[in-house]
mmCIF file of the C-alpha atoms, coordinates in Angstrom:
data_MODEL
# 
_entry.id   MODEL 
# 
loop_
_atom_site.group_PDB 
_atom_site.id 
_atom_site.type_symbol 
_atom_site.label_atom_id 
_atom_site.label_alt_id 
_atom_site.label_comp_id 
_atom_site.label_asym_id 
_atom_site.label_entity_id 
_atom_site.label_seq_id 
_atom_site.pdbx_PDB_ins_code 
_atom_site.Cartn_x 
_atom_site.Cartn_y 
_atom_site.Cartn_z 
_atom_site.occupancy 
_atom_site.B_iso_or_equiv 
_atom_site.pdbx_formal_charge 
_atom_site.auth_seq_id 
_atom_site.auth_comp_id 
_atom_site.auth_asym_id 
_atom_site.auth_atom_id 
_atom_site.pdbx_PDB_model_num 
ATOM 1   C CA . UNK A 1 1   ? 0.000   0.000   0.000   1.00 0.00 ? 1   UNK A CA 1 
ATOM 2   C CA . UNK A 1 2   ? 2.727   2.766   1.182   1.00 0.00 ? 2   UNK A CA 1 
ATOM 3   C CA . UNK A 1 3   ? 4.703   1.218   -2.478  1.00 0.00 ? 3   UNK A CA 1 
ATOM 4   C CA . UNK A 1 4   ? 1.417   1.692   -4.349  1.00 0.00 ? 4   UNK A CA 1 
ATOM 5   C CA . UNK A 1 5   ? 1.409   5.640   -2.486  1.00 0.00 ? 5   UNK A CA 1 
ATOM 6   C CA . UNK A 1 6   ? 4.763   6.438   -3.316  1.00 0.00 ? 6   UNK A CA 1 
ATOM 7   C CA . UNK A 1 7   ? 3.925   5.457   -7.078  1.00 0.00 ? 7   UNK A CA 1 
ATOM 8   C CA . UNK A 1 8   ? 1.211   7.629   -7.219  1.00 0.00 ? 8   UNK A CA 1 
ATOM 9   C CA . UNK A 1 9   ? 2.769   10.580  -5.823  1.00 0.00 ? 9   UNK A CA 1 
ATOM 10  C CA . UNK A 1 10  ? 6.100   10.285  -8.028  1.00 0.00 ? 10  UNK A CA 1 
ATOM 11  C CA . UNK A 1 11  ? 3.894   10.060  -10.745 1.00 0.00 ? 11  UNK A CA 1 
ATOM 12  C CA . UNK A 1 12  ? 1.693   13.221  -9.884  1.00 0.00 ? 12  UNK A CA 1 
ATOM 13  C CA . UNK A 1 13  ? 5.011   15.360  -9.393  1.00 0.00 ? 13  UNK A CA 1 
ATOM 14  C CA . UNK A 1 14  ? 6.292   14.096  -12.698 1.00 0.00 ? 14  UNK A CA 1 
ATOM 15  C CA . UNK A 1 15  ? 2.537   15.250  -14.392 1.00 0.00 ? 15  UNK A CA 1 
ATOM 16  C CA . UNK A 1 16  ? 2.946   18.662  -12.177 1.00 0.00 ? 16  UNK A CA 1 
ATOM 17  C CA . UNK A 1 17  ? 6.495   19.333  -13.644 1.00 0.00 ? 17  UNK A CA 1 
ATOM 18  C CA . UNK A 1 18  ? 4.985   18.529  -17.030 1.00 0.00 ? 18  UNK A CA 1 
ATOM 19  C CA . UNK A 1 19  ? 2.550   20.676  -17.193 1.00 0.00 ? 19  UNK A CA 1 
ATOM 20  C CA . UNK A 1 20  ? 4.196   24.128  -15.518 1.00 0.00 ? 20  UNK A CA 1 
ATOM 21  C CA . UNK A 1 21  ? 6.900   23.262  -17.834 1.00 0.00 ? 21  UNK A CA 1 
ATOM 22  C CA . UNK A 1 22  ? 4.417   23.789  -20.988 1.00 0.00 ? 22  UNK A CA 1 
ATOM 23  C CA . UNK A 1 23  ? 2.629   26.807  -19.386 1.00 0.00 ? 23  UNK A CA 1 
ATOM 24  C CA . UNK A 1 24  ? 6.172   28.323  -18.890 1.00 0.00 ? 24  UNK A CA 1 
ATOM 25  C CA . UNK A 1 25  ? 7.109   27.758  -22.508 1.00 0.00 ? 25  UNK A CA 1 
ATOM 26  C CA . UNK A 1 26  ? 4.081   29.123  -23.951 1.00 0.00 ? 26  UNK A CA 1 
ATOM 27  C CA . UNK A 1 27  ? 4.052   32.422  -21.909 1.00 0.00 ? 27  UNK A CA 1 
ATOM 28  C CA . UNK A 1 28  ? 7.563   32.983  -22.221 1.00 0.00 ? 28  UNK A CA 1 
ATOM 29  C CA . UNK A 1 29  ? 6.521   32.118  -26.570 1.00 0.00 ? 29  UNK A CA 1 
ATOM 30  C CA . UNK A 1 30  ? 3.531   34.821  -26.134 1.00 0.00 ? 30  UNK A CA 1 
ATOM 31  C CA . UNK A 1 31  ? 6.116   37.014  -24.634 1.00 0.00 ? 31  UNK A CA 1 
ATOM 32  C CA . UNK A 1 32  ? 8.536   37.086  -27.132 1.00 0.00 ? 32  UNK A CA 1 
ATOM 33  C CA . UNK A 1 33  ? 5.552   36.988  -29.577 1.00 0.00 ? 33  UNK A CA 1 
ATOM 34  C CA . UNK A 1 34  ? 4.323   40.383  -27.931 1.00 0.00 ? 34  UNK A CA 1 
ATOM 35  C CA . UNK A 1 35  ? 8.518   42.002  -27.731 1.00 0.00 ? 35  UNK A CA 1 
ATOM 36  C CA . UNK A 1 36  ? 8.520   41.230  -31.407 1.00 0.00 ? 36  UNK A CA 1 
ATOM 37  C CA . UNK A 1 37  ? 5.580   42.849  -32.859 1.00 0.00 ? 37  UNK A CA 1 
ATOM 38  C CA . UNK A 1 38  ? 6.450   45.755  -30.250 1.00 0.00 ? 38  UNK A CA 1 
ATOM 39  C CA . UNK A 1 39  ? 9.209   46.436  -31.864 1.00 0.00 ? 39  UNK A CA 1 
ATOM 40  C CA . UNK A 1 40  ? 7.813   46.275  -35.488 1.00 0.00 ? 40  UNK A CA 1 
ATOM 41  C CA . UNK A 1 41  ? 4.870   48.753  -34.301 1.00 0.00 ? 41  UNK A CA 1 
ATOM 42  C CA . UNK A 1 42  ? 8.289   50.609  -33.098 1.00 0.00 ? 42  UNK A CA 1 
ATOM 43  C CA . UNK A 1 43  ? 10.057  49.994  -36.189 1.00 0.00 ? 43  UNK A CA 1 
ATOM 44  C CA . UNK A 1 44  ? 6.765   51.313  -37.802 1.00 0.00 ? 44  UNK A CA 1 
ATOM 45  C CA . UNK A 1 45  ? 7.022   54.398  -36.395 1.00 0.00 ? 45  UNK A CA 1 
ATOM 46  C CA . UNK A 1 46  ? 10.469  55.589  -36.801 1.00 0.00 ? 46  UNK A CA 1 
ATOM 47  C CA . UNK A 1 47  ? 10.470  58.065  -39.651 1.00 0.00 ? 47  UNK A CA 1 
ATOM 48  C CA . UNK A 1 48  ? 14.347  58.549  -41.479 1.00 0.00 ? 48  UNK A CA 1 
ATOM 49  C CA . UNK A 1 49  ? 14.236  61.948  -41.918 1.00 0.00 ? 49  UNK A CA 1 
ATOM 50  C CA . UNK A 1 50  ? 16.710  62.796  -45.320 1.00 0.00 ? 50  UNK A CA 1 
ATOM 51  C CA . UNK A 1 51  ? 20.229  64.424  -44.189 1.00 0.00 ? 51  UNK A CA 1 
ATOM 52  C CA . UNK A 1 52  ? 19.616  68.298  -44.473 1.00 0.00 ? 52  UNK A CA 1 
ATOM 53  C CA . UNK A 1 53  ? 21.166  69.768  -47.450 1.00 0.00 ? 53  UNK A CA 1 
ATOM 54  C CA . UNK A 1 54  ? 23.685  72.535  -46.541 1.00 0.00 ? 54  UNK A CA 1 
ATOM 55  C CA . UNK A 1 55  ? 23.898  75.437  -48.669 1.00 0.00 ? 55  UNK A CA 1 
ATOM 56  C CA . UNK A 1 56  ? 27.322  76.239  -46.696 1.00 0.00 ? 56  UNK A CA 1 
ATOM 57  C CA . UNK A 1 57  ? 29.180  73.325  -47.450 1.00 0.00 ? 57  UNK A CA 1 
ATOM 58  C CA . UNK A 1 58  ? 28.422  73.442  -51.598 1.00 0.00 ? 58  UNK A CA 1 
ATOM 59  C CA . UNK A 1 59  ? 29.986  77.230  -51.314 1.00 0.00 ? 59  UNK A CA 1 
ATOM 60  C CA . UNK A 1 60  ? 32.822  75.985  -49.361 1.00 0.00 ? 60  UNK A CA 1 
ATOM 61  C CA . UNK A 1 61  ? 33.650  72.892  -51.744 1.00 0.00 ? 61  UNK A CA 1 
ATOM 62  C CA . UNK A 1 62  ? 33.509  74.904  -54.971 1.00 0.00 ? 62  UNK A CA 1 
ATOM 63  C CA . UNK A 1 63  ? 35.899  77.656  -53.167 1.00 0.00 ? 63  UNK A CA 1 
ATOM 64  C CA . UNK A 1 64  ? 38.109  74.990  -51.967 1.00 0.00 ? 64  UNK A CA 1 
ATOM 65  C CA . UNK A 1 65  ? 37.843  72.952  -55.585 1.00 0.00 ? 65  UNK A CA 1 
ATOM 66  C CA . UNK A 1 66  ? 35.639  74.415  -58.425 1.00 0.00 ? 66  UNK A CA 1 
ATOM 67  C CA . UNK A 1 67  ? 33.202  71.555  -59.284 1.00 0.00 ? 67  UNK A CA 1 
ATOM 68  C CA . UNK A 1 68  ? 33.346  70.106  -55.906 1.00 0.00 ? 68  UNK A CA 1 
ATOM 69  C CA . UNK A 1 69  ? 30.496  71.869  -54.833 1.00 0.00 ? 69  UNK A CA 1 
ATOM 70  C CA . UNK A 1 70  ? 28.452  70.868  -58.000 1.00 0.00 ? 70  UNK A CA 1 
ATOM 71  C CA . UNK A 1 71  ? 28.991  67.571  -57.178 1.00 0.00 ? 71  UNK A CA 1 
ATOM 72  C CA . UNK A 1 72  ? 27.714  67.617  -53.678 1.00 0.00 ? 72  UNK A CA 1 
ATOM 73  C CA . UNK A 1 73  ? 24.366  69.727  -54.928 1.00 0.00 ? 73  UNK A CA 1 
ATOM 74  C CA . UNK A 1 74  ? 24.554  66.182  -57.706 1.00 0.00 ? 74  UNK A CA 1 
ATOM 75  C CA . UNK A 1 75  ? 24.575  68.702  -60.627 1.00 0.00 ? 75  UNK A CA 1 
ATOM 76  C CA . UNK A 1 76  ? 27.465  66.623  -61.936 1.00 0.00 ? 76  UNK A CA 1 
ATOM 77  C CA . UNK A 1 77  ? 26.553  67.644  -65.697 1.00 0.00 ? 77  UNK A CA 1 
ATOM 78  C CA . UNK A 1 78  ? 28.196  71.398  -64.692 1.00 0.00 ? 78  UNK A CA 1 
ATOM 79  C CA . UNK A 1 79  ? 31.936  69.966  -63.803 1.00 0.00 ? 79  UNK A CA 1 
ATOM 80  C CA . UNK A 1 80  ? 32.959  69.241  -67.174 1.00 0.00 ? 80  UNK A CA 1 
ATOM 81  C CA . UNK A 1 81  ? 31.457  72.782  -68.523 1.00 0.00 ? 81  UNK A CA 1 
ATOM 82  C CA . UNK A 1 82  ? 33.383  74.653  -65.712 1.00 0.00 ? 82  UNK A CA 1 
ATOM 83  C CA . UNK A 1 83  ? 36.819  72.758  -66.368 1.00 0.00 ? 83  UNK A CA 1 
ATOM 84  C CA . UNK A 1 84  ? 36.355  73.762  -70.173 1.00 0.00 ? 84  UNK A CA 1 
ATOM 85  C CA . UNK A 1 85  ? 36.087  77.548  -69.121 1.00 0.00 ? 85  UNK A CA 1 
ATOM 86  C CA . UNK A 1 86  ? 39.052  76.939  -67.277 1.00 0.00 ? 86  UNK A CA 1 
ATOM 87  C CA . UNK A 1 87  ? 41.172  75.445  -69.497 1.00 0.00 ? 87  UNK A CA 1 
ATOM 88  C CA . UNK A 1 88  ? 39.999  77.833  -72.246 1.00 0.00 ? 88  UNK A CA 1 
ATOM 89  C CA . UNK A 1 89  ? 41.132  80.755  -70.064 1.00 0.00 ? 89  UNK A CA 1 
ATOM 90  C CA . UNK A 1 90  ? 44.615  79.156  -69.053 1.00 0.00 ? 90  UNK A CA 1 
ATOM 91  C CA . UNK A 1 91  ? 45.447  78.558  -72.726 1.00 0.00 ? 91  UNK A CA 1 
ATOM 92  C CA . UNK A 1 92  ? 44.671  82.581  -73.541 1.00 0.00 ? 92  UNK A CA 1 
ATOM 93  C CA . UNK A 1 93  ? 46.329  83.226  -70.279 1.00 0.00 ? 93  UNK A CA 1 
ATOM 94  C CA . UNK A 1 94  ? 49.296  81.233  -71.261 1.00 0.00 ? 94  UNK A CA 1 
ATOM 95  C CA . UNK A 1 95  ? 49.378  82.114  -75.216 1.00 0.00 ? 95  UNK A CA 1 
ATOM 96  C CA . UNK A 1 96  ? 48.733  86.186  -74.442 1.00 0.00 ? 96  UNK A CA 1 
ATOM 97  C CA . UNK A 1 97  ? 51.493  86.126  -71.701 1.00 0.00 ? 97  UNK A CA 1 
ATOM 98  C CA . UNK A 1 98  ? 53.757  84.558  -74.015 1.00 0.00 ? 98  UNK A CA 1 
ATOM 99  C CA . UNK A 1 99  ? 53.185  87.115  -76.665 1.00 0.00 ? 99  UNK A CA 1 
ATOM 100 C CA . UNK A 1 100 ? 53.745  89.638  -74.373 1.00 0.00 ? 100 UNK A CA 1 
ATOM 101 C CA . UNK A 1 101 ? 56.891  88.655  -73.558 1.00 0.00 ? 101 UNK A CA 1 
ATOM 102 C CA . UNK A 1 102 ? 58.087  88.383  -76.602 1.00 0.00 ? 102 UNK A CA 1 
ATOM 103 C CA . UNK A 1 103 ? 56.925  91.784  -77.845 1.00 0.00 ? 103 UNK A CA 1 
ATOM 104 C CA . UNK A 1 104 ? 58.426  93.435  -75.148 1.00 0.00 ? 104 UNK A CA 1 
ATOM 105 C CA . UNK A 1 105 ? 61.651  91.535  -75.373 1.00 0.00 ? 105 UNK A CA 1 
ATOM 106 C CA . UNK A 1 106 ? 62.284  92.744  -78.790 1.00 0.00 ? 106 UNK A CA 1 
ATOM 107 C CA . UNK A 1 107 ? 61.101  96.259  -77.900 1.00 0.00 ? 107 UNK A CA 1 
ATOM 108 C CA . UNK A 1 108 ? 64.063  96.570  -75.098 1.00 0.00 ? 108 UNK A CA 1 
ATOM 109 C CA . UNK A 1 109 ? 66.285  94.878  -77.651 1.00 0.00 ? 109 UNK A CA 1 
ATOM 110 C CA . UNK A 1 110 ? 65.438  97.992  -80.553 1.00 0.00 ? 110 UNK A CA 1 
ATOM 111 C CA . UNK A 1 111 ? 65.141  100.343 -77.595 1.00 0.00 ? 111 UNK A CA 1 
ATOM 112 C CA . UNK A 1 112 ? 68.424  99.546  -75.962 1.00 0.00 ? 112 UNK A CA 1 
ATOM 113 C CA . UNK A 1 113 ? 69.985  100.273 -79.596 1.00 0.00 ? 113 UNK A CA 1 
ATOM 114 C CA . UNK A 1 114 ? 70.236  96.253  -80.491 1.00 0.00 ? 114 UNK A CA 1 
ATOM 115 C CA . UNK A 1 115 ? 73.085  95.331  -78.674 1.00 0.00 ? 115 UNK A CA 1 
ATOM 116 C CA . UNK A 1 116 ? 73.892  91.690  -78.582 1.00 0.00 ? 116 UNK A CA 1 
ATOM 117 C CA . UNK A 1 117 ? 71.833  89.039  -80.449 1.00 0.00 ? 117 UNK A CA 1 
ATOM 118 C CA . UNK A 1 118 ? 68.006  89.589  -81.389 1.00 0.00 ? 118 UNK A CA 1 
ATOM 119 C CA . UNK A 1 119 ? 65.869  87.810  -78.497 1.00 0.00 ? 119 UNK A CA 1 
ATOM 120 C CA . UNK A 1 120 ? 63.287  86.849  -81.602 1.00 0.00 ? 120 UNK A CA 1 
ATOM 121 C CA . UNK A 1 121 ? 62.619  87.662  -84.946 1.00 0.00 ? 121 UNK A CA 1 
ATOM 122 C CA . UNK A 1 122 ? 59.711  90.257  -84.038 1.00 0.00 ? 122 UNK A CA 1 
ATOM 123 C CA . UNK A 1 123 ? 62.790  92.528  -84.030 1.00 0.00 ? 123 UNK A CA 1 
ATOM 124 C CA . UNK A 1 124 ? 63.301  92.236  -87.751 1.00 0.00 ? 124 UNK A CA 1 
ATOM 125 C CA . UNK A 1 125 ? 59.329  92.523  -88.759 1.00 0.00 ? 125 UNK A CA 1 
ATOM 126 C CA . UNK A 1 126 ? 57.780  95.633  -86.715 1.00 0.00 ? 126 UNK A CA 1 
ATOM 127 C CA . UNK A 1 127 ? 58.871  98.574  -85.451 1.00 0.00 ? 127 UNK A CA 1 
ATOM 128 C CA . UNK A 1 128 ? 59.858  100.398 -82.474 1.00 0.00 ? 128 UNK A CA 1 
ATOM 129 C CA . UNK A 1 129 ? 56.212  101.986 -82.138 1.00 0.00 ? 129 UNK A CA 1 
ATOM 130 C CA . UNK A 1 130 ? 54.655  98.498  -83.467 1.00 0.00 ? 130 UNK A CA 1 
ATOM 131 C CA . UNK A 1 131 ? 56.765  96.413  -80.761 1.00 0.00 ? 131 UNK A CA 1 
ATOM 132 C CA . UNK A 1 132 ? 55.110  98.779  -78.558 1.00 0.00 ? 132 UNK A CA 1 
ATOM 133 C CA . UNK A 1 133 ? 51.785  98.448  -79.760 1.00 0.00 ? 133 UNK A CA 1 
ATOM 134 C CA . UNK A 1 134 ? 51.816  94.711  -79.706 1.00 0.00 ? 134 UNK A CA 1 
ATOM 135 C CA . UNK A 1 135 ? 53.496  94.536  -76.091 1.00 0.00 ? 135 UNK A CA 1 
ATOM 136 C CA . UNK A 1 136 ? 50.543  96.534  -74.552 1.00 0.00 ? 136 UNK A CA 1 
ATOM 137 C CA . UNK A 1 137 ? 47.756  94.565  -76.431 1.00 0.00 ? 137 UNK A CA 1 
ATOM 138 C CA . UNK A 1 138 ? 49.206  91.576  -75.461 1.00 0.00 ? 138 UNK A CA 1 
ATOM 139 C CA . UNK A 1 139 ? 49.613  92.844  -71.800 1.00 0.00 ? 139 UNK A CA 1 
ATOM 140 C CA . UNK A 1 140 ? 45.857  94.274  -72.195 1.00 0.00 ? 140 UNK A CA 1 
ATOM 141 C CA . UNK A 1 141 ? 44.517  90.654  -73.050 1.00 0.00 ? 141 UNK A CA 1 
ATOM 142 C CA . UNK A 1 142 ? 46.945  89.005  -70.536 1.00 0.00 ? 142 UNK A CA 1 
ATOM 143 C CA . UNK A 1 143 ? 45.428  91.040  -67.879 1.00 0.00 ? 143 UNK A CA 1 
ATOM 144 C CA . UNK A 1 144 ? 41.804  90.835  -69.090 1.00 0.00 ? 144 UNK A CA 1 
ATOM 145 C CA . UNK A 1 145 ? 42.036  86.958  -69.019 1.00 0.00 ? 145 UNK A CA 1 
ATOM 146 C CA . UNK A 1 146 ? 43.039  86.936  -65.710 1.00 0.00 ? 146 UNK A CA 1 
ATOM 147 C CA . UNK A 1 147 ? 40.045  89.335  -64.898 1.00 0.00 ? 147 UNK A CA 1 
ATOM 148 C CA . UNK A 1 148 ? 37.690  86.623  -66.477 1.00 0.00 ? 148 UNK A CA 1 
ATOM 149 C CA . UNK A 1 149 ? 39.378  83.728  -65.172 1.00 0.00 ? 149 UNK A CA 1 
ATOM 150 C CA . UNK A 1 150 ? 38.200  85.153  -61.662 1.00 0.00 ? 150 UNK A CA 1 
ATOM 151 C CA . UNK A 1 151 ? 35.259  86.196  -62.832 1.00 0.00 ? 151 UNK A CA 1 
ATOM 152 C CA . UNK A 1 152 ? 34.540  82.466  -63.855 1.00 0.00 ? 152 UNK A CA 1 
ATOM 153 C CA . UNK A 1 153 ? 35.811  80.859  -60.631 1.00 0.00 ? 153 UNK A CA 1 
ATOM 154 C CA . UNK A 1 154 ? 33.454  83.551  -58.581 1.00 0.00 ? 154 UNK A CA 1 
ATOM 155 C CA . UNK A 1 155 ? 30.755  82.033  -60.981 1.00 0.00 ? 155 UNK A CA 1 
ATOM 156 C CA . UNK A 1 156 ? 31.365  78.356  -60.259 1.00 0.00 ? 156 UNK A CA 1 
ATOM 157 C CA . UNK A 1 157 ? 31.123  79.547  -56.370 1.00 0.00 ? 157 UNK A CA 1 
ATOM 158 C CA . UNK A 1 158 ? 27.740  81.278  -56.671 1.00 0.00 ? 158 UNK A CA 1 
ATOM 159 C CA . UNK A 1 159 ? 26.363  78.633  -59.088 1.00 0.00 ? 159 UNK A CA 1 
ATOM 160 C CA . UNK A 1 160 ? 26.853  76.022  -55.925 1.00 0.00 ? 160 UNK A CA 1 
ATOM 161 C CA . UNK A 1 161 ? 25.410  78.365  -53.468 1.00 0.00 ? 161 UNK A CA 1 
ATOM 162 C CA . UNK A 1 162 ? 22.720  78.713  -55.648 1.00 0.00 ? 162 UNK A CA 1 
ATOM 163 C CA . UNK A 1 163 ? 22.083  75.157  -56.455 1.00 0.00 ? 163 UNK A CA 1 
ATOM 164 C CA . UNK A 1 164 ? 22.387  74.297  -52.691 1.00 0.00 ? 164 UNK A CA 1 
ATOM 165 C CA . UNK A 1 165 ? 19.219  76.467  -51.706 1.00 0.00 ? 165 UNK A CA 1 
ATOM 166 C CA . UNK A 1 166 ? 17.313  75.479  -54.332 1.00 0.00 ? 166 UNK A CA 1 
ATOM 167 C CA . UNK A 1 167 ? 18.090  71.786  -53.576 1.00 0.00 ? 167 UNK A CA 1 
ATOM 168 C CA . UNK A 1 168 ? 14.725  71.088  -51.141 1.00 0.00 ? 168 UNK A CA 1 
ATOM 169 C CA . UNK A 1 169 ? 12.754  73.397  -53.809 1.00 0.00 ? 169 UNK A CA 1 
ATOM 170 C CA . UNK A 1 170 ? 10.381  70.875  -55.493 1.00 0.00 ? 170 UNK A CA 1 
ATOM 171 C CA . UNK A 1 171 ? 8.081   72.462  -58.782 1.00 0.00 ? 171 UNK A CA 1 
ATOM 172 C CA . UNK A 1 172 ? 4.802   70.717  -58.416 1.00 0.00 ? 172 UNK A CA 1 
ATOM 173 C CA . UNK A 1 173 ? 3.378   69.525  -61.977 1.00 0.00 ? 173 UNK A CA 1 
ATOM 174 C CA . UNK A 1 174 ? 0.564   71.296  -61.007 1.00 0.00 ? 174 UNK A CA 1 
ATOM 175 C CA . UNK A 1 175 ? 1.411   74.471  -61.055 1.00 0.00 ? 175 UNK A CA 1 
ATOM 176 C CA . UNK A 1 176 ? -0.339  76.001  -64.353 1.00 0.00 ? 176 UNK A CA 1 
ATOM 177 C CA . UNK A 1 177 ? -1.155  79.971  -65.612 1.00 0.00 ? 177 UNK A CA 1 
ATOM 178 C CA . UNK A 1 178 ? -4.578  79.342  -67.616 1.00 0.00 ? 178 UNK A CA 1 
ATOM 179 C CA . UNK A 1 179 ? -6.161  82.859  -68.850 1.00 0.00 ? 179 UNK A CA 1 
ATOM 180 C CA . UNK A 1 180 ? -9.831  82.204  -69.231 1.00 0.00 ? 180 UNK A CA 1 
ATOM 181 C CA . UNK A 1 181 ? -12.645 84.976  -70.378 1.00 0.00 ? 181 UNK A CA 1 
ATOM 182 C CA . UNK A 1 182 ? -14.835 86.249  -67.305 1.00 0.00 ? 182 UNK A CA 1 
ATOM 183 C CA . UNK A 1 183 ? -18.076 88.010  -67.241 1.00 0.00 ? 183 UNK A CA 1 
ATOM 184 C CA . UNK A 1 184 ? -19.152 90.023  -64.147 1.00 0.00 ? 184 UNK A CA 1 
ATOM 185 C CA . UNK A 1 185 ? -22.426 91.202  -62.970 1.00 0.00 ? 185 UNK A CA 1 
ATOM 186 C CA . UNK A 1 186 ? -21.997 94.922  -61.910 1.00 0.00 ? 186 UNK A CA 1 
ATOM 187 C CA . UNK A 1 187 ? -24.085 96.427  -59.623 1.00 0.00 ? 187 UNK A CA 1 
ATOM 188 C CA . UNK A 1 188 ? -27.966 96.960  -59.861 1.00 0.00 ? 188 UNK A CA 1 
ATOM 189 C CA . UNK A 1 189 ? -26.845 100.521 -61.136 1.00 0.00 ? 189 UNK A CA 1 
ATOM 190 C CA . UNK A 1 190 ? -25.263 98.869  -64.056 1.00 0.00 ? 190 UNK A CA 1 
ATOM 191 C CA . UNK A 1 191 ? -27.489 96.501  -65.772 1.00 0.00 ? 191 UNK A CA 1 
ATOM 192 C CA . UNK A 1 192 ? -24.789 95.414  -68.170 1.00 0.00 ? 192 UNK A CA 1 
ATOM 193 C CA . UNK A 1 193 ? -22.735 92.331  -67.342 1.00 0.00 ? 193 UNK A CA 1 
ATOM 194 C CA . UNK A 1 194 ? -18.878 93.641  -68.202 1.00 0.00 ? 194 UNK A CA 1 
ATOM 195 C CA . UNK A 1 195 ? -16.458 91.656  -69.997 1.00 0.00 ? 195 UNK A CA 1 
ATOM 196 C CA . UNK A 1 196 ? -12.876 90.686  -69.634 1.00 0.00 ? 196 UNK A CA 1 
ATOM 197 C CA . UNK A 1 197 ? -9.638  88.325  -68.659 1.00 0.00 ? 197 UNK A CA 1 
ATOM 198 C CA . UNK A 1 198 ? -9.173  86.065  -66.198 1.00 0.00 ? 198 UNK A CA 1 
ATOM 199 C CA . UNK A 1 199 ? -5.986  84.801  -65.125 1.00 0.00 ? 199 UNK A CA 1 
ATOM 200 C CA . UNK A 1 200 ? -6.191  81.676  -62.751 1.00 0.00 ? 200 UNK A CA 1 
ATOM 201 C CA . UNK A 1 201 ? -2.376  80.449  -60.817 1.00 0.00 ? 201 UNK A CA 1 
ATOM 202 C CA . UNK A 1 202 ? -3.099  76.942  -59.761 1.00 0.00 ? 202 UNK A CA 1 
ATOM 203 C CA . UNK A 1 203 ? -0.639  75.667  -57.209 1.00 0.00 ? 203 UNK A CA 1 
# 
């Protein structure tokens, strides 16, 4: 009888163990169930807002590196179009500069009463008062390229700065001018309905 007891109760404990083992499992399964969708509700919510374009930095960059700045605002179509303006104005810089020298290097050479060897043979074509003339035309163009050489590198700047504040600006394809004919009742004074233009801005 006490063997038959002990049985029973072994066997009871066993069934207990059993079954707070399953209602363990399954609330610590509901649980994680519940942590999960928690954080996909949370996940729902977060909102990425885009990185803040910075009108600053694209005026910086192009100062620092013309084109740089382009390239941040992703106009990248303007880089090669600002290189050509450069290289077009260092090749008049160059070829005007060189002229230059050379006209005035003959004029000394005439000036000074040709002593020594001719520095180039624009001593033996022109003149004195055409050496002259060609030194400060060439010096007038060396000059002026330089002037529009800065000119263009002040242009790449505010073409960035530019581009960087209209960056966020979006055109909606809604936005329409329509000019439509309009007839208005006047007063009871005026009987007559008047005539004329209406011009409608849809945004």
């Amino acid at each position: 009888m006490l063997k038959g007891l002990k049985i029973y109760f072994k066997k009871r404990a066993i069934w207990t163990v059993i079954f707070l083992t399953i209602i363990s499992s399954s609330f610590a399964q509901k649980k994680a169930i519940v942590t999960d969708s928690t954080r996909i509700e949370d996940k729902k919510d977060i909102i990425i807002m885009p990185k803040p374009h910075n009108p600053r930095k694209a005026t910086l960059y192009s100062a620092v590196l013309p084109g740089l700045g382009q390239a941040y605002n992703k106009k990248y179509w303007k880089i090669p179009i600002i290189y050509a303006g450069f290289a077009t104005f260092g090749y008049f810089i160059v070829s005007n500069n060189t002229e230059y020298q050379n006209f005035r290097e003959a004029y000394n050479y005439l000036s000074n009463g040709k002593i020594g060897s001719p520095p180039n043979d624009l001593s033996e074509k022109y003149s004195l008062e055409q050496l002259q003339q060609g030194r400060d035309y060439y010096r007038r163009n060396f000059e002026f390229t330089i002037i529009l050489t800065s000119l263009w590198y002040i242009l790449n700047i505010v073409d960035a700065s530019v581009d960087a504040h209209l960056f966020n600006y979006n055109v909606s394809n809604d936005l329409s001018l329509r000019i439509d004919p309009m007839f208005e009742q006047t007063p009871i004074i005026q009987k007559r309905p008047q005539t004329g233009l209406k011009l409608t801005l849809k945004f």
